[in-house]
XYZ file of C-alpha atoms in Angstrom:
321
model
C -39.840 -20.032 -38.609
C -42.757 -18.130 -40.575
C -44.402 -17.278 -37.267
C -41.215 -16.007 -35.787
C -40.534 -13.737 -38.827
C -44.179 -12.420 -38.582
C -43.713 -11.707 -34.843
C -40.604 -9.688 -35.470
C -42.260 -7.820 -38.336
C -45.301 -7.022 -36.101
C -43.365 -6.262 -32.888
C -40.008 -5.071 -33.955
C -39.400 -3.230 -30.684
C -40.191 -6.262 -28.511
C -37.777 -8.340 -30.732
C -35.105 -5.792 -30.550
C -35.323 -5.536 -26.797
C -35.249 -9.311 -26.541
C -32.173 -9.662 -28.573
C -30.474 -6.767 -26.481
C -31.363 -8.541 -23.226
C -29.845 -11.750 -24.539
C -26.693 -9.821 -25.596
C -26.414 -8.088 -22.226
C -26.723 -11.448 -20.327
C -24.225 -13.170 -22.590
C -21.847 -10.207 -21.777
C -22.240 -10.539 -18.026
C -21.570 -14.334 -18.464
C -18.527 -13.493 -20.454
C -17.270 -11.008 -17.754
C -17.740 -13.871 -15.114
C -15.675 -16.194 -17.265
C -12.925 -13.627 -17.491
C -12.945 -13.112 -13.726
C -12.714 -16.925 -13.284
C -9.815 -17.186 -15.589
C -7.715 -14.138 -14.206
C -8.529 -14.777 -10.604
C -8.025 -18.590 -10.636
C -5.254 -19.529 -12.826
C -6.215 -23.173 -12.566
C -9.692 -22.811 -13.917
C -9.118 -24.817 -17.304
C -12.593 -24.360 -18.488
C -12.679 -20.606 -18.197
C -9.179 -20.472 -19.845
C -10.293 -22.769 -22.677
C -13.328 -20.403 -23.371
C -10.974 -17.426 -23.572
C -8.696 -19.324 -25.828
C -11.631 -20.304 -28.117
C -12.833 -16.755 -28.328
C -9.336 -15.439 -29.236
C -8.653 -18.191 -31.832
C -11.896 -18.621 -33.656
C -14.618 -15.849 -32.953
C -13.067 -12.701 -34.391
C -14.725 -10.975 -37.411
C -13.246 -11.833 -40.914
C -9.609 -11.067 -40.972
C -9.287 -10.474 -37.258
C -7.881 -13.130 -34.769
C -9.345 -16.414 -35.777
C -12.073 -14.977 -37.783
C -12.779 -16.811 -41.008
C -11.317 -20.145 -39.588
C -13.185 -23.190 -40.789
C -14.528 -26.067 -38.836
C -12.930 -27.019 -35.498
C -10.007 -29.557 -35.762
C -11.565 -31.691 -33.085
C -14.912 -31.763 -31.127
C -15.181 -29.735 -27.997
C -15.638 -31.126 -24.506
C -19.385 -31.384 -23.784
C -19.349 -28.913 -20.806
C -17.078 -26.409 -22.638
C -19.429 -26.624 -25.678
C -22.393 -25.752 -23.523
C -20.620 -22.937 -21.957
C -19.703 -21.412 -25.348
C -23.188 -21.755 -26.672
C -24.400 -20.045 -23.579
C -22.344 -16.985 -24.184
C -22.942 -16.992 -27.942
C -19.559 -18.018 -29.105
C -20.830 -21.482 -30.482
C -23.681 -22.178 -32.795
C -26.055 -24.998 -32.655
C -24.212 -26.952 -35.178
C -21.061 -26.819 -33.038
C -19.264 -24.265 -35.109
C -17.605 -21.045 -33.967
C -19.817 -17.844 -34.263
C -17.779 -15.043 -36.080
C -18.970 -11.944 -34.277
C -19.459 -8.647 -35.948
C -17.129 -5.844 -35.105
C -19.143 -4.143 -32.461
C -19.848 -7.382 -30.526
C -16.137 -8.460 -30.874
C -14.922 -4.980 -29.568
C -17.425 -5.187 -26.642
C -16.053 -8.596 -25.538
C -12.476 -7.453 -25.927
C -13.198 -4.337 -23.812
C -14.942 -6.337 -21.049
C -12.050 -8.802 -20.980
C -9.411 -6.028 -20.736
C -11.404 -4.319 -17.972
C -11.712 -7.491 -15.884
C -8.111 -8.232 -16.326
C -7.199 -4.883 -15.041
C -9.652 -5.090 -11.928
C -8.413 -8.700 -11.158
C -4.891 -7.475 -11.315
C -5.616 -4.892 -8.727
C -7.507 -7.356 -6.512
C -4.786 -10.070 -6.789
C -1.970 -7.523 -5.942
C -3.966 -6.159 -2.879
C -4.348 -9.822 -1.724
C -0.683 -10.550 -2.192
C 0.321 -7.349 -0.472
C -1.903 -8.354 2.584
C -0.123 -11.704 2.644
C 3.302 -9.994 2.470
C 2.480 -7.935 5.426
C 1.435 -10.991 7.282
C 4.594 -12.906 6.316
C 6.693 -9.944 7.560
C 4.846 -10.028 10.868
C 5.487 -13.750 11.165
C 9.238 -13.637 10.417
C 11.344 -11.987 13.254
C 15.040 -11.248 12.997
C 17.680 -13.064 14.811
C 17.817 -16.640 16.077
C 14.421 -17.991 17.211
C 15.554 -18.582 20.786
C 16.771 -15.007 21.417
C 13.559 -13.594 19.665
C 11.314 -15.583 22.051
C 13.017 -14.188 25.073
C 11.638 -10.841 24.273
C 14.511 -8.938 22.779
C 13.624 -5.563 21.438
C 14.070 -4.544 17.760
C 17.294 -2.623 18.724
C 18.519 -5.632 20.609
C 17.628 -8.079 17.874
C 19.724 -6.003 15.424
C 22.758 -6.659 17.568
C 22.317 -10.502 17.826
C 24.837 -12.597 15.955
C 23.760 -14.162 12.730
C 22.523 -17.770 12.653
C 25.078 -20.490 12.370
C 26.110 -20.932 8.723
C 25.575 -24.671 8.882
C 21.884 -24.008 9.779
C 21.398 -21.554 6.877
C 23.210 -23.644 4.234
C 20.474 -26.100 3.366
C 17.965 -23.335 3.284
C 19.870 -20.936 0.998
C 20.887 -23.724 -1.256
C 17.352 -24.964 -1.725
C 16.249 -21.449 -2.460
C 18.846 -20.939 -5.057
C 18.220 -24.326 -6.702
C 14.565 -23.462 -7.028
C 14.635 -19.695 -7.942
C 18.152 -19.295 -9.458
C 17.593 -21.684 -12.427
C 17.097 -20.581 -16.027
C 13.423 -21.370 -15.883
C 12.844 -18.790 -13.064
C 14.167 -15.721 -14.932
C 11.698 -13.390 -12.983
C 13.342 -14.020 -9.698
C 16.951 -13.481 -10.986
C 17.064 -9.697 -10.201
C 16.249 -10.434 -6.593
C 19.140 -12.844 -6.357
C 21.420 -10.360 -8.162
C 20.413 -7.639 -5.574
C 21.199 -9.982 -2.681
C 24.568 -11.081 -4.198
C 25.356 -7.307 -4.727
C 24.603 -6.493 -1.056
C 26.944 -9.337 0.134
C 29.727 -8.356 -2.280
C 29.456 -4.722 -1.399
C 29.384 -5.426 2.312
C 32.483 -7.710 2.239
C 35.550 -5.677 3.357
C 33.539 -2.564 4.374
C 33.546 -1.275 7.926
C 30.187 0.507 7.672
C 26.949 -1.488 7.328
C 25.260 -1.357 3.928
C 21.438 -1.409 3.443
C 19.572 -2.919 0.752
C 16.392 -1.028 -0.105
C 13.977 -3.177 -2.077
C 10.557 -2.384 -3.642
C 7.750 -4.408 -2.356
C 6.864 -5.165 -6.088
C 9.986 -7.307 -6.314
C 8.557 -9.718 -3.778
C 4.990 -9.387 -5.032
C 5.426 -9.797 -8.714
C 8.862 -11.371 -9.395
C 7.414 -15.001 -8.927
C 4.427 -16.953 -7.542
C 3.285 -16.802 -3.979
C 5.681 -19.599 -2.984
C 8.550 -17.387 -4.046
C 7.273 -14.650 -1.898
C 6.951 -16.788 1.176
C 10.454 -18.374 0.570
C 12.112 -15.036 -0.140
C 10.721 -13.433 3.125
C 11.898 -16.329 5.013
C 15.346 -16.271 3.442
C 15.649 -12.590 4.003
C 14.523 -12.703 7.612
C 17.163 -15.506 8.384
C 20.138 -14.247 6.403
C 19.530 -10.548 7.061
C 17.911 -8.113 9.463
C 14.928 -5.777 8.661
C 16.264 -2.247 9.013
C 15.067 -0.456 12.274
C 12.235 1.855 11.383
C 11.422 0.028 8.180
C 8.111 -1.290 9.606
C 6.824 2.205 10.493
C 7.895 3.670 7.237
C 6.140 0.885 5.349
C 3.024 2.228 6.827
C 3.635 5.728 5.538
C 5.946 7.198 8.290
C 8.929 7.906 6.030
C 10.692 10.078 8.833
C 10.638 6.925 11.158
C 13.320 5.161 9.340
C 13.929 7.045 6.061
C 12.343 4.217 4.015
C 9.844 5.344 1.432
C 6.320 3.684 1.421
C 6.244 0.634 -0.644
C 9.956 -0.217 0.171
C 11.626 -2.644 2.525
C 15.159 -2.265 3.841
C 17.422 -5.176 4.799
C 20.833 -5.263 6.321
C 23.459 -7.943 7.424
C 23.781 -8.412 11.058
C 26.613 -6.108 12.510
C 28.333 -9.288 13.719
C 28.444 -10.908 10.268
C 32.117 -11.411 9.406
C 33.756 -11.265 6.028
C 34.306 -15.011 6.364
C 30.660 -15.468 7.033
C 29.781 -13.407 4.022
C 32.177 -15.360 1.885
C 30.553 -18.466 2.691
C 27.086 -17.103 1.816
C 28.495 -15.807 -1.529
C 29.722 -19.294 -2.331
C 26.108 -20.528 -2.216
C 24.840 -17.803 -4.612
C 24.667 -18.102 -8.315
C 27.459 -16.276 -10.261
C 26.367 -12.966 -11.590
C 26.995 -14.161 -15.133
C 24.385 -16.872 -14.753
C 21.618 -14.450 -13.765
C 19.507 -12.392 -16.126
C 18.045 -8.867 -15.691
C 19.010 -5.862 -13.816
C 19.831 -5.750 -10.071
C 16.764 -5.367 -7.912
C 16.673 -2.527 -5.412
C 19.539 -0.048 -4.462
C 22.374 -0.100 -1.871
C 22.645 2.628 0.724
C 25.578 2.955 3.178
C 24.655 3.567 6.769
C 26.253 5.223 9.725
C 26.402 1.865 11.720
C 29.625 0.096 12.048
C 30.265 -3.678 11.876
C 31.475 -5.257 15.026
C 33.017 -8.577 13.848
C 34.326 -7.872 10.291
C 37.493 -10.046 10.956
C 35.588 -12.921 12.371
C 37.143 -12.917 15.894
C 33.824 -13.691 17.343
C 32.713 -16.392 14.886
C 31.655 -19.539 16.650
C 31.723 -21.498 13.476
C 35.120 -20.436 12.480
C 36.448 -21.309 15.954
C 35.124 -24.757 15.667
C 36.643 -25.083 12.196
C 40.069 -23.863 13.449
C 39.942 -26.289 16.352
C 39.298 -29.156 14.001
C 42.222 -28.090 11.709
C 44.527 -27.774 14.769
C 43.493 -31.307 15.968
C 44.266 -32.721 12.413
C 47.631 -31.156 12.509
C 48.405 -32.602 15.773
C 47.452 -36.023 14.709
């Protein structure tokens, strides 16, 4: 101890530089912990380290500053990590940082959070593009036969009995009270169905990509794209517009446009609406906006509905019996 003090008094510059290097090393390690926490939400150790900092290491009167001994011993590996970055002393107690050091860690944390958000959003957007490429409009059989985009738009909608379990499962998972972030998406889809019913012209739902990117987890994004691709049709020209060519389809960059098939009947729409949550049970504002197109529906009354024909046939047989 005496030798250390003497060394510092004789070589203050060396001691100061050494302490600065330790502080810079600890700051870089702290940045790495923040990245682990923000980029990997399942990294329990990194999240525990950040929580420890917020609860116990602030200066007196700030955050957890001034708190006494820890209520329970820390996990061994977490304690080593906290000591490495200078948040836990040799006796196992929290280090209450001075204001400058505390602000430096807060600033580093916020910077890493912002950068991680940008990186995660870019990765999710790339995943969204891939999902949209994988999903093709119209029944799979016709799509595999090489139908063009214009031809696919004229294909009949999938059989309702094939859609029912998928729509019901999606609503059960993302329409519950625990999934409030996805409610605006469901409100927007319901609004499209309600608006389209009884209208001769086709209505278009223009949706910001952020609704799919940020409303829920990645599972929501995958299931939402699958649902949209089965129930609706991606508006012609939307793919080009999404890459920046607004004139191609009138869709602004960062937006997606969806429509019901022109052969979807009011009866078909009513059955879809019956599967959707009631608007009173959904929170938030309606996602996206609706736009009337110049296209006309070809089967609003349901004369071409195969499902309805089978249903009516069954009713007639029952009456005959």
